[in-house]
Amino acid sequence: METITLLMGGFEQALTPTNIALAVFGSILGTIIGALPGLGPSNGVAILIPLAFAFGLEPTAALILMTSVYYGAMYGGRISSILLNMPGDEPALMTTLDGYPMAKQGKAGEALALSGLASFFGAFLATIGLVIAGPLLAEVAFLFGPAENFALYAMAFATLGGLASRNQGKAIFAAGLGLSLAMIGLDGPTGSTRYTGGHLHLMEGVDFLVAIVGLFAITEVLMFIEHQGKESAIGIKVGRITAPIKTVWHCTGTMIRGTAIGFIAGVLPGAGASLGSFLAYSVEKRISNKENTFGKGDPRGVAAPEAGNNAAAGGALIPMLTLGIPGSGTTAVMLALLMTMNITPGPLLFAEKPDLVWGLIAALFIANIVLLILNIPMVGIFVRLLMVPSRILMPLVAMVAFAGIYSISGSLFDIGLMVAFGVLGYILRKLGIPAVPIILGILLGNQMEKHLRRALTISDGELAILWSSPISISLWAIAITGLIAPLLLRRYLRPRNQKS
């Protein structure tokens, strides 16, 4: 009953004219961002964070806007996947396997409608899971001391590469780079400076908003410049955007299985929507591919990954809100937003700021309904946006990035640092090194160091305290498994995916 009461209070927060308008605007904008190949939810949220500060949005309103963009981008990623065989982001990759063949068979409208319904199904049930599991996990989090928290952060970094990363070693290198960048600035206990190079601007450390916008938005601009602004074009007729009731009913079990798998993948720190989408498709193919139709335009091959990646998007919010550990790259960016607003996610967040948490959860329900209503009739409009030349799109992205960062700090040094991070991101992208672990390292590095120091202070320098409790032992076991398991499983799983 208490949960229902809190949720009703959340709807009172979310159902204000301003917040409804932000949810609708974020849903539309997120769908557009998700549909444009290469941008994806992480970039969309990163680009909009400076605007949230520029317009002076309150924390609840800013979070509602960002999560609406997040969910909208997860919906929108399917559009270019089905029509162009170009996933809007990595989680939408699996949708291309059967979505594009359906489009070539003249069933583009059916594929778009079915993927929209599967996305709604997965995201809506995942939000219900957030309502149920969020407070429970927050209660469990009170059992964590400094040693357990340090082990939790170590687990987040260890599992960050996961099955979605092509190279576990590169993910670990990126995490180490992020942790190194987090050490820049004043050392709290001693008051001495570390790695500032004598620059006063770095005394307070690297601003993670500068790093995020540089590594995502500016890097994307540089990548488009490299490819000489090639335009996208749609050579497929969409037709009527409806899915036969028989097809929807046939895919119901698929959507249920995909939602369950995706939600669990989302809750795991560092796994995220990519793993949820991949596992949902792989499991469904093993269960349902009796006639060898997967990869040839089977509707279940569209429903499974779409339900999986949208459920994972909802599940990824649970560790972010209750433990302060992002479950995906996009929630890592959202974590930066909360920390910039002096809001510390963790078990106390549900008790200290219930209006923010439950207003956010209520907004997720609203955003899902808005997305379902908007996506099917407005797909034709979103499809036309795929034809926007990159020579127009990318300058707009760069303009928003520069104006947003300058509006926050008013510092040309931060503008230069943002460009430097953009160049770094470009180089890392060319080397196949992911940017998300760097962001996670910058975000969590200081907290990880604080917990380590506190644990060692309590134990008088004895390292054994780091694995002295059942919780910490379990977390270290998961961390080690997260490092080793992908190396062993990737050879078994990826070839099957590539053959699809």
XYZ file of C-alpha atoms in Angstrom:
500
model
C 0.000 0.000 0.000
C 2.837 2.397 0.817
C 4.341 1.866 -2.641
C 1.002 2.636 -4.305
C 0.625 5.783 -2.205
C 4.118 6.942 -3.147
C 3.447 6.176 -6.812
C 0.246 8.215 -6.712
C 2.268 11.077 -5.242
C 4.690 10.614 -8.118
C 1.859 10.981 -10.627
C 0.892 14.248 -8.939
C 4.443 15.432 -9.560
C 4.589 14.164 -13.142
C 1.112 15.278 -14.250
C 1.853 18.994 -14.130
C 1.590 20.842 -17.462
C 5.341 21.543 -17.523
C 6.377 17.961 -16.812
C 3.868 16.515 -19.294
C 5.174 18.903 -21.948
C 8.764 17.856 -21.153
C 7.800 14.161 -21.365
C 6.141 14.659 -24.768
C 8.995 16.821 -26.073
C 11.621 14.380 -24.772
C 9.798 11.389 -26.262
C 9.593 12.997 -29.717
C 13.165 14.275 -29.622
C 14.446 10.940 -28.309
C 12.718 9.064 -31.126
C 14.344 11.365 -33.672
C 17.766 10.917 -32.047
C 17.332 7.148 -31.897
C 16.280 6.993 -35.552
C 19.372 8.871 -36.781
C 22.110 6.248 -37.257
C 25.059 6.664 -34.931
C 23.611 9.046 -32.348
C 21.751 6.784 -29.914
C 20.448 7.471 -26.378
C 23.833 8.164 -24.752
C 24.630 10.935 -27.221
C 21.105 12.322 -27.049
C 21.096 12.615 -23.265
C 24.668 13.973 -23.213
C 23.824 16.695 -25.728
C 20.732 17.787 -23.783
C 22.303 17.952 -20.304
C 23.788 21.435 -20.897
C 20.397 22.651 -22.130
C 18.750 21.454 -18.908
C 21.071 23.750 -16.971
C 20.781 26.570 -19.480
C 16.988 26.632 -19.034
C 17.253 26.212 -15.249
C 15.174 23.040 -15.003
C 14.573 21.641 -11.525
C 16.007 18.162 -10.825
C 12.676 16.340 -11.264
C 11.874 18.156 -14.507
C 15.398 17.646 -15.874
C 15.319 13.936 -15.043
C 11.881 13.543 -16.645
C 13.195 15.166 -19.833
C 16.302 12.970 -19.907
C 14.495 9.693 -19.248
C 11.893 10.561 -21.888
C 14.724 11.133 -24.370
C 16.279 7.839 -23.177
C 13.111 5.821 -23.718
C 12.339 7.660 -26.956
C 15.788 6.857 -28.360
C 15.326 3.195 -27.474
C 12.061 3.255 -29.456
C 13.543 5.241 -32.346
C 16.540 2.997 -32.910
C 14.315 0.475 -34.652
C 13.320 2.834 -37.482
C 16.670 3.013 -39.281
C 17.356 -0.639 -38.358
C 14.274 -1.832 -40.212
C 14.282 0.609 -43.136
C 17.990 1.089 -43.812
C 19.641 -1.924 -42.174
C 21.550 0.709 -40.161
C 20.967 0.450 -36.404
C 20.402 3.795 -34.719
C 22.457 2.467 -31.799
C 24.089 -0.779 -30.690
C 21.009 -2.288 -28.927
C 19.052 -1.939 -32.191
C 21.622 -4.057 -34.038
C 19.716 -7.303 -33.472
C 16.527 -5.776 -34.911
C 18.198 -5.515 -38.319
C 18.521 -9.304 -38.585
C 14.802 -9.836 -39.238
C 13.470 -6.276 -39.458
C 15.295 -5.376 -42.664
C 14.348 -8.645 -44.425
C 10.708 -7.919 -43.498
C 11.059 -4.446 -45.046
C 12.492 -5.933 -48.267
C 9.471 -8.258 -48.367
C 7.147 -5.234 -48.343
C 6.338 -5.587 -44.630
C 8.151 -2.485 -43.383
C 4.972 -1.032 -41.862
C 4.174 -4.310 -40.111
C 7.720 -4.540 -38.748
C 7.626 -0.931 -37.492
C 4.242 -1.414 -35.806
C 5.244 -4.718 -34.209
C 8.539 -3.292 -32.969
C 6.666 -0.313 -31.477
C 4.290 -2.627 -29.602
C 7.179 -4.828 -28.404
C 9.084 -1.745 -27.249
C 6.053 -0.556 -25.275
C 5.498 -4.009 -23.795
C 9.098 -4.353 -22.632
C 9.469 -0.805 -21.297
C 6.095 -0.767 -19.512
C 6.671 -4.076 -17.698
C 10.209 -3.002 -16.833
C 8.839 0.162 -15.228
C 6.515 -1.992 -13.125
C 9.597 -4.017 -12.183
C 11.297 -0.763 -11.167
C 8.349 0.035 -8.875
C 8.595 -3.368 -7.187
C 12.351 -3.992 -7.121
C 13.643 -0.455 -6.583
C 12.584 -0.003 -2.934
C 13.584 -3.604 -2.097
C 17.093 -3.127 -3.478
C 17.349 0.188 -1.635
C 16.668 -1.651 1.648
C 19.351 -4.223 0.864
C 21.818 -1.439 0.101
C 21.757 -0.347 3.760
C 23.780 -3.491 4.538
C 26.714 -2.118 2.545
C 29.750 -0.680 4.351
C 32.889 0.878 2.819
C 34.399 -2.511 1.911
C 31.177 -3.729 0.294
C 30.789 -0.477 -1.631
C 34.357 -0.710 -2.917
C 33.681 -4.287 -4.058
C 30.464 -3.085 -5.716
C 32.347 -0.450 -7.705
C 34.984 -3.018 -8.644
C 32.218 -5.306 -9.876
C 30.761 -2.489 -11.990
C 34.101 -1.948 -13.715
C 34.815 -5.663 -14.061
C 31.477 -6.388 -15.738
C 31.554 -3.267 -17.884
C 33.064 -5.007 -20.897
C 30.543 -7.828 -20.800
C 29.375 -9.774 -23.802
C 28.547 -6.538 -25.629
C 32.224 -5.521 -25.809
C 34.401 -6.841 -28.594
C 37.551 -6.711 -26.496
C 37.578 -7.099 -22.728
C 41.127 -5.754 -22.503
C 40.158 -2.504 -24.241
C 37.224 -2.038 -21.860
C 39.567 -2.497 -18.876
C 42.054 -0.018 -20.387
C 39.252 2.535 -20.849
C 38.099 2.072 -17.248
C 41.677 2.581 -16.030
C 41.955 5.755 -18.099
C 38.717 7.041 -16.579
C 39.928 6.281 -13.042
C 43.197 8.085 -13.790
C 41.305 11.172 -14.974
C 39.237 11.055 -11.767
C 42.424 11.481 -9.727
C 43.086 14.939 -11.232
C 42.505 17.806 -8.781
C 42.715 18.305 -5.036
C 43.220 15.282 -2.806
C 40.604 15.692 -0.077
C 42.383 14.194 2.974
C 45.774 15.829 2.316
C 44.754 18.988 0.447
C 47.553 18.489 -2.086
C 47.082 18.796 -5.846
C 47.356 15.797 -8.145
C 48.136 15.751 -11.877
C 46.898 19.311 -12.521
C 50.020 20.397 -14.424
C 49.814 23.731 -12.660
C 46.423 24.637 -14.219
C 44.083 26.345 -11.764
C 41.109 25.236 -13.867
C 41.886 21.608 -12.961
C 42.043 22.177 -9.189
C 38.471 20.888 -8.845
C 39.120 17.999 -11.190
C 37.800 17.182 -14.652
C 34.182 18.251 -15.092
C 32.409 15.086 -16.198
C 29.888 17.095 -18.234
C 32.763 18.444 -20.321
C 34.118 14.911 -20.733
C 30.707 13.461 -21.612
C 29.805 16.057 -24.244
C 33.314 15.858 -25.722
C 33.520 12.060 -25.845
C 30.032 11.650 -27.274
C 28.856 14.722 -29.192
C 32.156 16.154 -30.473
C 33.513 12.708 -31.333
C 30.357 12.029 -33.351
C 30.866 15.282 -35.269
C 34.458 14.310 -36.073
C 33.352 10.862 -37.249
C 30.796 12.437 -39.603
C 33.448 14.813 -40.945
C 35.702 11.838 -41.660
C 32.955 10.179 -43.686
C 32.481 13.402 -45.699
C 28.886 13.960 -44.631
C 27.349 11.170 -46.632
C 23.570 11.484 -46.709
C 21.076 8.821 -45.769
C 18.334 7.841 -48.171
C 15.338 5.565 -47.821
C 14.624 3.332 -50.764
C 11.814 1.343 -49.181
C 8.108 2.114 -49.109
C 6.743 1.943 -45.589
C 3.135 1.152 -46.473
C 0.424 0.833 -43.830
C 1.923 0.915 -40.358
C -0.126 -1.825 -38.727
C 0.536 -5.327 -37.470
C -2.064 -8.101 -37.877
C -3.628 -9.187 -34.584
C -2.669 -12.784 -35.398
C 1.006 -11.763 -35.671
C 0.881 -9.796 -32.423
C -0.727 -12.731 -30.607
C 1.857 -15.093 -32.085
C 4.622 -12.875 -30.685
C 3.153 -12.454 -27.179
C 5.251 -15.234 -25.632
C 8.303 -13.835 -27.418
C 7.736 -10.390 -25.900
C 7.278 -11.847 -22.398
C 10.519 -13.832 -22.624
C 12.391 -10.899 -24.156
C 11.163 -8.555 -21.425
C 12.255 -10.890 -18.615
C 15.709 -11.440 -20.128
C 16.196 -7.757 -20.929
C 15.133 -6.595 -17.477
C 17.632 -8.897 -15.762
C 20.392 -7.793 -18.157
C 19.573 -4.151 -17.428
C 19.813 -4.586 -13.665
C 23.333 -6.023 -13.982
C 25.790 -3.092 -13.723
C 27.530 -2.470 -17.023
C 25.494 -4.981 -19.043
C 22.811 -2.693 -20.429
C 20.467 -2.815 -23.389
C 22.964 -4.294 -25.854
C 23.298 -7.497 -23.856
C 19.536 -7.560 -23.211
C 18.796 -7.312 -26.929
C 21.416 -9.906 -27.864
C 20.347 -12.469 -25.264
C 16.622 -11.980 -25.971
C 17.176 -12.664 -29.675
C 19.555 -15.586 -29.055
C 17.232 -17.310 -26.582
C 14.184 -16.808 -28.801
C 16.050 -18.175 -31.801
C 16.954 -21.320 -29.874
C 13.385 -21.778 -28.665
C 11.347 -20.806 -31.738
C 13.522 -21.292 -34.832
C 12.144 -24.738 -35.629
C 11.455 -23.856 -39.287
C 14.730 -21.959 -39.769
C 12.919 -18.667 -40.423
C 15.008 -16.404 -38.175
C 17.179 -14.046 -40.161
C 14.750 -14.225 -43.091
C 12.038 -11.884 -41.853
C 10.480 -13.680 -38.862
C 8.351 -11.208 -36.816
C 9.536 -12.881 -33.600
C 13.070 -11.828 -34.554
C 11.852 -8.228 -34.360
C 9.711 -8.540 -31.220
C 12.344 -10.310 -29.082
C 15.236 -7.788 -29.297
C 12.911 -4.773 -29.138
C 11.231 -6.034 -25.960
C 14.649 -6.997 -24.591
C 16.449 -3.702 -25.160
C 13.574 -1.543 -23.887
C 13.150 -3.712 -20.788
C 16.892 -3.409 -20.191
C 16.576 0.387 -20.414
C 14.104 0.313 -17.505
C 16.095 -2.248 -15.543
C 19.273 -0.156 -15.858
C 17.636 2.612 -13.817
C 17.408 0.346 -10.746
C 21.123 0.101 -9.866
C 21.580 3.772 -10.786
C 18.884 5.001 -8.404
C 19.395 2.528 -5.561
C 23.154 1.905 -5.591
C 24.582 4.834 -7.542
C 25.963 2.341 -10.088
C 24.797 2.918 -13.680
C 23.453 -0.124 -15.485
C 24.254 1.268 -18.944
C 26.121 4.008 -20.756
C 23.067 6.246 -20.844
C 22.377 5.873 -17.129
C 26.042 6.761 -16.534
C 25.351 10.060 -18.296
C 22.166 10.525 -16.228
C 24.165 9.800 -13.078
C 26.390 12.714 -14.044
C 23.301 14.933 -14.275
C 22.181 13.972 -10.758
C 25.635 14.484 -9.262
C 25.926 17.886 -10.942
C 22.666 18.839 -9.243
C 24.126 17.734 -5.877
C 21.864 14.681 -5.739
C 23.615 11.490 -4.672
C 21.893 8.315 -5.922
C 21.864 5.469 -3.442
C 19.687 3.770 -0.833
C 18.881 7.068 0.895
C 17.517 8.612 -2.297
C 14.152 6.860 -1.918
C 13.820 8.183 1.659
C 15.306 11.660 1.242
C 13.896 12.593 -2.177
C 10.774 10.488 -2.739
C 9.199 13.209 -4.888
C 12.059 13.004 -7.368
C 12.192 9.183 -7.513
C 8.475 8.521 -7.736
C 7.902 11.501 -10.018
C 10.489 9.970 -12.339
C 8.860 6.520 -12.217
C 5.417 8.017 -12.895
C 6.905 9.970 -15.816
C 8.238 6.708 -17.272
C 4.703 5.310 -17.426
C 3.513 8.520 -19.074
C 6.424 8.560 -21.552
C 5.714 4.966 -22.577
C 2.068 5.734 -23.316
C 3.049 8.916 -25.167
C 5.591 6.958 -27.227
C 3.044 4.277 -28.128
C 0.533 6.924 -29.215
C 3.060 9.002 -31.145
C 5.248 6.359 -32.704
C 2.786 4.524 -34.914
C 1.016 7.520 -36.552
C 4.191 9.655 -36.656
C 6.603 7.077 -38.049
C 6.227 8.659 -41.497
C 7.518 11.980 -40.125
C 10.398 10.333 -38.270
C 11.315 8.421 -41.425
C 11.691 11.678 -43.372
C 14.156 12.906 -40.756
C 16.470 10.073 -41.772
C 17.008 12.023 -44.986
C 18.473 15.061 -43.158
C 21.988 15.555 -44.575
C 24.762 15.222 -42.049
C 26.160 18.585 -43.232
C 23.083 20.159 -41.604
C 22.682 17.826 -38.635
C 26.253 17.793 -37.352
C 26.794 21.578 -37.186
C 23.624 21.788 -35.086
C 24.971 19.144 -32.714
C 28.286 21.006 -32.425
C 26.520 24.334 -31.839
C 24.409 22.881 -29.013
C 27.512 21.307 -27.420
C 29.592 24.510 -27.486
C 26.758 26.795 -26.367
C 25.631 24.391 -23.624
C 29.063 23.913 -22.024
C 29.862 27.645 -22.179
C 26.497 28.502 -20.607
C 27.342 26.284 -17.616
C 30.870 27.420 -16.814
C 31.535 30.514 -18.915
C 35.062 29.168 -19.341
C 36.947 28.960 -22.634
C 39.248 26.444 -20.930
C 36.301 24.057 -20.600
C 35.487 24.566 -24.284
C 39.068 23.640 -25.184
C 38.984 20.661 -22.820
C 35.721 19.498 -24.405
C 37.324 19.611 -27.860
C 40.344 17.720 -26.481
C 38.032 15.012 -25.164
C 36.345 14.953 -28.565
C 39.683 14.318 -30.287
C 40.530 11.684 -27.662
C 37.163 10.030 -28.255
C 37.781 10.049 -32.008
C 41.151 8.345 -31.560
C 39.698 5.797 -29.147
C 36.822 5.110 -31.541
C 39.307 4.386 -34.323
C 41.160 2.017 -31.991
C 37.942 0.273 -30.951
C 38.204 1.420 -27.328
C 34.792 2.195 -25.736
C 34.091 5.595 -24.188
C 31.541 4.507 -21.569
C 34.129 2.977 -19.162
C 36.033 6.286 -19.250
C 32.910 8.187 -18.232
C 32.169 5.642 -15.520
C 35.730 5.968 -14.213
C 35.498 9.771 -14.037
C 32.105 9.560 -12.336
C 32.863 6.877 -9.776
C 36.617 7.140 -9.287
C 36.524 9.577 -6.364
C 33.780 7.648 -4.563
C 35.646 4.380 -5.093
C 38.795 5.927 -3.615
C 36.876 7.275 -0.604
C 35.362 3.867 0.189
C 38.771 2.197 -0.127
C 40.339 4.707 2.260
C 37.516 4.359 4.777
C 37.723 0.563 4.700
C 41.499 0.603 5.198
C 41.162 3.163 7.992
C 38.669 0.939 9.815
C 40.939 -2.125 9.433
C 44.129 -0.206 10.251
C 45.529 -0.926 6.797
C 44.559 -4.614 6.554
C 43.524 -5.434 2.972
C 41.608 -8.497 4.158
C 38.676 -6.260 5.134
C 37.872 -5.892 1.414
C 36.726 -9.543 1.256
C 35.770 -10.199 4.867
C 31.945 -10.270 4.577
C 29.593 -12.582 2.630
C 28.346 -9.603 0.589
C 31.830 -8.480 -0.453
C 32.883 -12.072 -1.235
C 29.804 -12.456 -3.462
C 30.524 -9.176 -5.237
C 34.167 -10.120 -5.849
C 33.018 -13.489 -7.212
C 30.641 -11.736 -9.627
C 33.420 -9.315 -10.610
C 35.867 -12.129 -11.391
C 33.160 -14.026 -13.278
C 32.325 -10.858 -15.191
C 35.925 -10.572 -16.307
C 36.443 -14.197 -17.256
C 33.031 -15.396 -18.495
C 32.841 -13.163 -21.610
C 36.243 -14.419 -22.730
C 35.002 -17.995 -22.505
C 31.478 -17.444 -23.843
C 32.171 -15.031 -26.696
C 33.598 -17.716 -28.976
C 30.541 -19.842 -28.347
C 27.897 -17.132 -28.727
C 29.214 -14.690 -31.344
C 29.628 -17.112 -34.236
C 25.968 -18.073 -33.919
C 25.022 -14.408 -33.980
C 27.182 -13.724 -37.018
C 25.640 -16.611 -38.915
C 22.174 -15.209 -38.292
